GROMACS .gro file of C-alpha atoms in nm:
model
  232
    1MET     CA    1   1.587  -2.551   0.230
    2GLY     CA    2   1.602  -2.655  -0.134
    3GLU     CA    3   1.884  -2.695  -0.378
    4SER     CA    4   2.164  -2.433  -0.385
    5GLY     CA    5   2.046  -2.294  -0.050
    6VAL     CA    6   1.719  -2.162  -0.190
    7VAL     CA    7   1.442  -2.154   0.070
    8MET     CA    8   1.127  -2.345  -0.029
    9MET     CA    9   0.859  -2.089   0.058
   10PHE     CA   10   0.585  -2.244  -0.153
   11SER     CA   11   0.535  -2.584  -0.308
   12ASP     CA   12   0.597  -2.642  -0.677
   13GLU     CA   13   0.228  -2.712  -0.718
   14GLU     CA   14   0.132  -2.374  -0.568
   15LEU     CA   15   0.355  -2.188  -0.813
   16SER     CA   16   0.331  -2.417  -1.115
   17GLU     CA   17   0.084  -2.205  -1.312
   18MET     CA   18   0.230  -1.862  -1.225
   19SER     CA   19   0.422  -1.663  -1.485
   20GLY     CA   20   0.780  -1.551  -1.439
   21VAL     CA   21   0.858  -1.742  -1.120
   22LYS     CA   22   1.217  -1.718  -0.995
   23SER     CA   23   1.351  -1.835  -0.658
   24GLY     CA   24   1.611  -1.654  -0.449
   25VAL     CA   25   1.785  -1.735  -0.124
   26ASP     CA   26   1.523  -1.560   0.089
   27HIS     CA   27   1.245  -1.478  -0.157
   28ILE     CA   28   1.052  -1.575  -0.466
   29GLU     CA   29   0.986  -1.345  -0.759
   30VAL     CA   30   0.696  -1.340  -1.005
   31THR     CA   31   0.559  -1.121  -1.281
   32CYS     CA   32   0.292  -0.883  -1.156
   33GLY     CA   33   0.093  -0.583  -1.270
   34CYS     CA   34  -0.183  -0.334  -1.202
   35THR     CA   35  -0.443  -0.216  -1.452
   36SER     CA   36  -0.568   0.139  -1.496
   37HIS     CA   37  -0.875   0.188  -1.713
   38ARG     CA   38  -0.712   0.506  -1.841
   39TYR     CA   39  -0.347   0.403  -1.883
   40GLY     CA   40  -0.372   0.027  -1.927
   41ASP     CA   41  -0.143  -0.230  -1.764
   42ALA     CA   42   0.163  -0.136  -1.560
   43VAL     CA   43   0.384  -0.443  -1.518
   44GLY     CA   44   0.657  -0.523  -1.270
   45ARG     CA   45   0.839  -0.790  -1.075
   46LEU     CA   46   0.701  -0.882  -0.732
   47ARG     CA   47   0.938  -1.016  -0.468
   48VAL     CA   48   0.788  -1.204  -0.174
   49PHE     CA   49   1.015  -1.241   0.131
   50MET     CA   50   0.985  -1.487   0.416
   51ASN     CA   51   0.960  -1.202   0.668
   52GLY     CA   52   0.641  -1.084   0.497
   53GLU     CA   53   0.786  -0.790   0.308
   54LEU     CA   54   0.670  -0.732  -0.049
   55GLU     CA   55   0.867  -0.536  -0.308
   56ILE     CA   56   0.777  -0.451  -0.665
   57THR     CA   57   1.028  -0.338  -0.924
   58CYS     CA   58   0.829  -0.134  -1.175
   59GLU     CA   59   0.879  -0.209  -1.544
   60CYS     CA   60   0.592   0.003  -1.676
   61THR     CA   61   0.826   0.171  -1.926
   62PRO     CA   62   1.190   0.100  -2.021
   63GLY     CA   63   1.304   0.424  -1.858
   64CYS     CA   64   1.093   0.412  -1.540
   65GLN     CA   65   1.289   0.564  -1.253
   66GLU     CA   66   1.063   0.455  -0.967
   67GLY     CA   67   1.288   0.172  -0.857
   68THR     CA   68   1.154  -0.055  -0.582
   69LEU     CA   69   0.803   0.018  -0.456
   70SER     CA   70   0.565  -0.122  -0.200
   71PRO     CA   71   0.249  -0.275  -0.352
   72SER     CA   72   0.041   0.026  -0.246
   73LEU     CA   73   0.284   0.271  -0.407
   74PHE     CA   74   0.301   0.058  -0.722
   75GLU     CA   75  -0.080   0.063  -0.735
   76LYS     CA   76  -0.074   0.441  -0.707
   77HIS     CA   77   0.207   0.476  -0.963
   78SER     CA   78   0.009   0.268  -1.213
   79GLY     CA   79  -0.270   0.526  -1.210
   80ARG     CA   80  -0.527   0.281  -1.080
   81GLU     CA   81  -0.853   0.472  -1.026
   82THR     CA   82  -0.968   0.277  -0.717
   83ALA     CA   83  -0.639   0.297  -0.532
   84ARG     CA   84  -0.570   0.179  -0.174
   85LYS     CA   85  -0.700  -0.171  -0.247
   86TRP     CA   86  -0.372  -0.315  -0.366
   87LYS     CA   87  -0.446  -0.671  -0.257
   88ASN     CA   88  -0.732  -0.670  -0.507
   89ASN     CA   89  -0.580  -0.442  -0.771
   90VAL     CA   90  -0.227  -0.582  -0.803
   91TRP     CA   91  -0.235  -0.907  -0.997
   92VAL     CA   92  -0.015  -1.194  -1.108
   93ILE     CA   93  -0.058  -1.419  -1.410
   94VAL     CA   94  -0.190  -1.765  -1.325
   95ASN     CA   95  -0.261  -2.006  -1.607
   96GLY     CA   96  -0.265  -1.715  -1.849
   97LYS     CA   97  -0.515  -1.506  -1.652
   98LYS     CA   98  -0.478  -1.203  -1.424
   99VAL     CA   99  -0.547  -1.308  -1.066
  100PRO     CA  100  -0.556  -1.060  -0.770
  101LEU     CA  101  -0.290  -1.116  -0.507
  102CYS     CA  102  -0.557  -1.175  -0.245
  103LYS     CA  103  -0.665  -1.489  -0.433
  104THR     CA  104  -0.316  -1.642  -0.442
  105VAL     CA  105  -0.083  -1.803  -0.188
  106LEU     CA  106   0.165  -1.516  -0.226
  107LEU     CA  107   0.026  -1.315   0.067
  108LYS     CA  108   0.069  -1.599   0.319
  109TYR     CA  109   0.384  -1.461   0.480
  110HIS     CA  110   0.267  -1.100   0.450
  111ASN     CA  111  -0.060  -1.176   0.628
  112GLU     CA  112   0.121  -1.359   0.907
  113ALA     CA  113   0.357  -1.064   0.952
  114SER     CA  114   0.061  -0.824   0.951
  115LYS     CA  115  -0.106  -1.008   1.237
  116ASN     CA  116   0.214  -0.999   1.438
  117ALA     CA  117   0.268  -0.633   1.354
  118ASN     CA  118  -0.079  -0.534   1.468
  119GLY     CA  119  -0.006  -0.692   1.803
  120SER     CA  120   0.348  -0.560   1.850
  121GLN     CA  121   0.378  -0.230   1.661
  122ARG     CA  122   0.280  -0.006   1.945
  123SER     CA  123   0.455   0.299   2.073
  124GLN     CA  124   0.467   0.380   2.443
  125ASN     CA  125   0.122   0.539   2.429
  126GLY     CA  126  -0.019   0.213   2.288
  127ARG     CA  127  -0.096   0.346   1.943
  128ALA     CA  128  -0.009   0.184   1.615
  129SER     CA  129   0.247   0.332   1.380
  130HIS     CA  130   0.111   0.529   1.085
  131ARG     CA  131   0.318   0.712   0.826
  132ASP     CA  132   0.208   1.020   0.636
  133GLU     CA  133  -0.009   0.967   0.329
  134PHE     CA  134  -0.101   1.182   0.030
  135VAL     CA  135  -0.431   1.250  -0.144
  136CYS     CA  136  -0.460   1.403  -0.489
  137CYS     CA  137  -0.687   1.704  -0.541
  138THR     CA  138  -0.948   1.640  -0.809
  139ARG     CA  139  -0.932   2.004  -0.925
  140CYS     CA  140  -0.561   2.090  -0.946
  141ASN     CA  141  -0.418   1.735  -0.943
  142LYS     CA  142  -0.171   1.829  -0.669
  143GLU     CA  143  -0.092   1.584  -0.390
  144ARG     CA  144  -0.148   1.701  -0.033
  145ARG     CA  145   0.007   1.550   0.279
  146PHE     CA  146  -0.200   1.397   0.558
  147ARG     CA  147  -0.046   1.329   0.899
  148LEU     CA  148  -0.190   1.020   1.067
  149ARG     CA  149  -0.084   1.052   1.432
  150THR     CA  150  -0.426   1.070   1.598
  151LYS     CA  151  -0.764   0.910   1.542
  152GLU     CA  152  -0.901   1.245   1.428
  153GLU     CA  153  -0.625   1.284   1.167
  154CYS     CA  154  -0.679   0.928   1.048
  155ARG     CA  155  -1.051   0.996   1.006
  156VAL     CA  156  -0.984   1.309   0.802
  157HIS     CA  157  -0.758   1.110   0.570
  158HIS     CA  158  -0.998   0.815   0.559
  159ASP     CA  159  -1.287   1.038   0.451
  160ALA     CA  160  -1.072   1.223   0.197
  161VAL     CA  161  -0.975   0.896   0.027
  162ALA     CA  162  -1.340   0.795   0.011
  163ASP     CA  163  -1.444   1.130  -0.140
  164VAL     CA  164  -1.421   1.105  -0.520
  165ASN     CA  165  -1.448   1.485  -0.541
  166TRP     CA  166  -1.193   1.573  -0.272
  167LYS     CA  167  -1.018   1.908  -0.322
  168CYS     CA  168  -0.750   2.112  -0.148
  169ALA     CA  169  -0.999   2.345   0.020
  170ASP     CA  170  -1.150   2.046   0.205
  171LEU     CA  171  -0.847   2.014   0.433
  172PRO     CA  172  -0.965   2.109   0.784
  173TYR     CA  173  -0.611   2.208   0.884
  174ASP     CA  174  -0.322   2.360   0.688
  175LYS     CA  175  -0.563   2.591   0.513
  176ILE     CA  176  -0.455   2.577   0.150
  177THR     CA  177  -0.604   2.632  -0.192
  178CYS     CA  178  -0.531   2.490  -0.534
  179ASP     CA  179  -0.308   2.793  -0.595
  180ASP     CA  180  -0.060   2.681  -0.328
  181GLU     CA  181   0.249   2.497  -0.448
  182GLU     CA  182   0.271   2.119  -0.418
  183GLU     CA  183   0.538   1.970  -0.194
  184ARG     CA  184   0.863   1.910  -0.377
  185ALA     CA  185   0.934   1.548  -0.470
  186SER     CA  186   1.249   1.556  -0.256
  187ARG     CA  187   1.033   1.641   0.045
  188ARG     CA  188   0.751   1.394  -0.026
  189VAL     CA  189   0.983   1.095   0.020
  190TYR     CA  190   0.992   1.168   0.395
  191ARG     CA  191   0.683   0.995   0.530
  192GLY     CA  192   0.754   0.959   0.903
  193CYS     CA  193   0.887   0.602   0.920
  194SER     CA  194   1.077   0.545   1.246
  195ARG     CA  195   1.302   0.286   1.081
  196LYS     CA  196   1.413   0.480   0.774
  197PRO     CA  197   1.323   0.843   0.693
  198THR     CA  198   1.284   0.778   0.319
  199CYS     CA  199   1.112   0.440   0.358
  200GLN     CA  200   0.870   0.356   0.077
  201GLY     CA  201   0.655   0.137   0.300
  202CYS     CA  202   0.742  -0.137   0.551
  203THR     CA  203   0.590  -0.321   0.845
  204SER     CA  204   0.727  -0.051   1.078
  205CYS     CA  205   0.530   0.236   0.926
  206VAL     CA  206   0.238   0.082   0.735
  207CYS     CA  207  -0.052  -0.013   0.960
  208PHE     CA  208  -0.277  -0.294   0.840
  209GLY     CA  209  -0.570  -0.186   1.053
  210CYS     CA  210  -0.617  -0.082   1.417
  211GLU     CA  211  -0.858   0.103   1.643
  212ILE     CA  212  -0.694   0.432   1.546
  213CYS     CA  213  -0.745   0.410   1.169
  214ARG     CA  214  -1.063   0.200   1.149
  215PHE     CA  215  -1.404   0.334   1.246
  216SER     CA  216  -1.709   0.149   1.377
  217ASP     CA  217  -1.945   0.417   1.242
  218CYS     CA  218  -1.808   0.387   0.888
  219SER     CA  219  -1.984   0.156   0.643
  220CYS     CA  220  -1.691   0.106   0.402
  221GLN     CA  221  -1.577  -0.251   0.348
  222THR     CA  222  -1.238  -0.198   0.514
  223CYS     CA  223  -1.383  -0.063   0.838
  224THR     CA  224  -1.670  -0.312   0.837
  225ASP     CA  225  -1.431  -0.607   0.800
  226PHE     CA  226  -1.202  -0.476   1.075
  227THR     CA  227  -1.489  -0.411   1.317
  228ARG     CA  228  -1.634  -0.756   1.252
  229ASN     CA  229  -1.301  -0.935   1.294
  230ALA     CA  230  -1.206  -0.732   1.602
  231LYS     CA  231  -1.509  -0.847   1.797
  232PRO     CA  232  -1.423  -1.108   2.066
   0.00000   0.00000   0.00000
């Protein structure tokens, strides 16, 4: 514990070159951002908590109404073309340069919490918790919901994310076309979190990799890394 009751999460040396560092009672805050080749930089304020939670307050425009976002939702909100790689795509400023979160000390507590979550976040049937996700159609630009309750559903979503030409008609269930209406925004906030119905992403509903949502026959980097690390 440091001065004024502020918890010392990182050493002064670890944070000395980072821009916008502020310390709170249970967190530290830094300037962050995510770059879209089309829209440019979206900036925000990243809060890192000792329990591993990460929050980003978006400041992309003076009137942005997004409020507090998880890193993955901030990445998506920024318009980043290669979304779902927020550890690489969300950056902080270190010594005047943009540095991905994965190359900083800021994910230390998050990674520790992720390991614990992967071992403890199991329902009675032994499966990890997965919230609903959305994929945007490349033809009509409408977002479509994907339920991730079974391995089959996770694979459908996994392949849709990897398909740069994914379209509404590719959904194997909920037969829809681009002419069908998109879910209302008031409905999309409900993602299936058991802790809070309108949760924007937490360690109770965001899986960091398990046997349900990673696939040994997939050659993508995420699945390859998980399969390699999961071997005894």
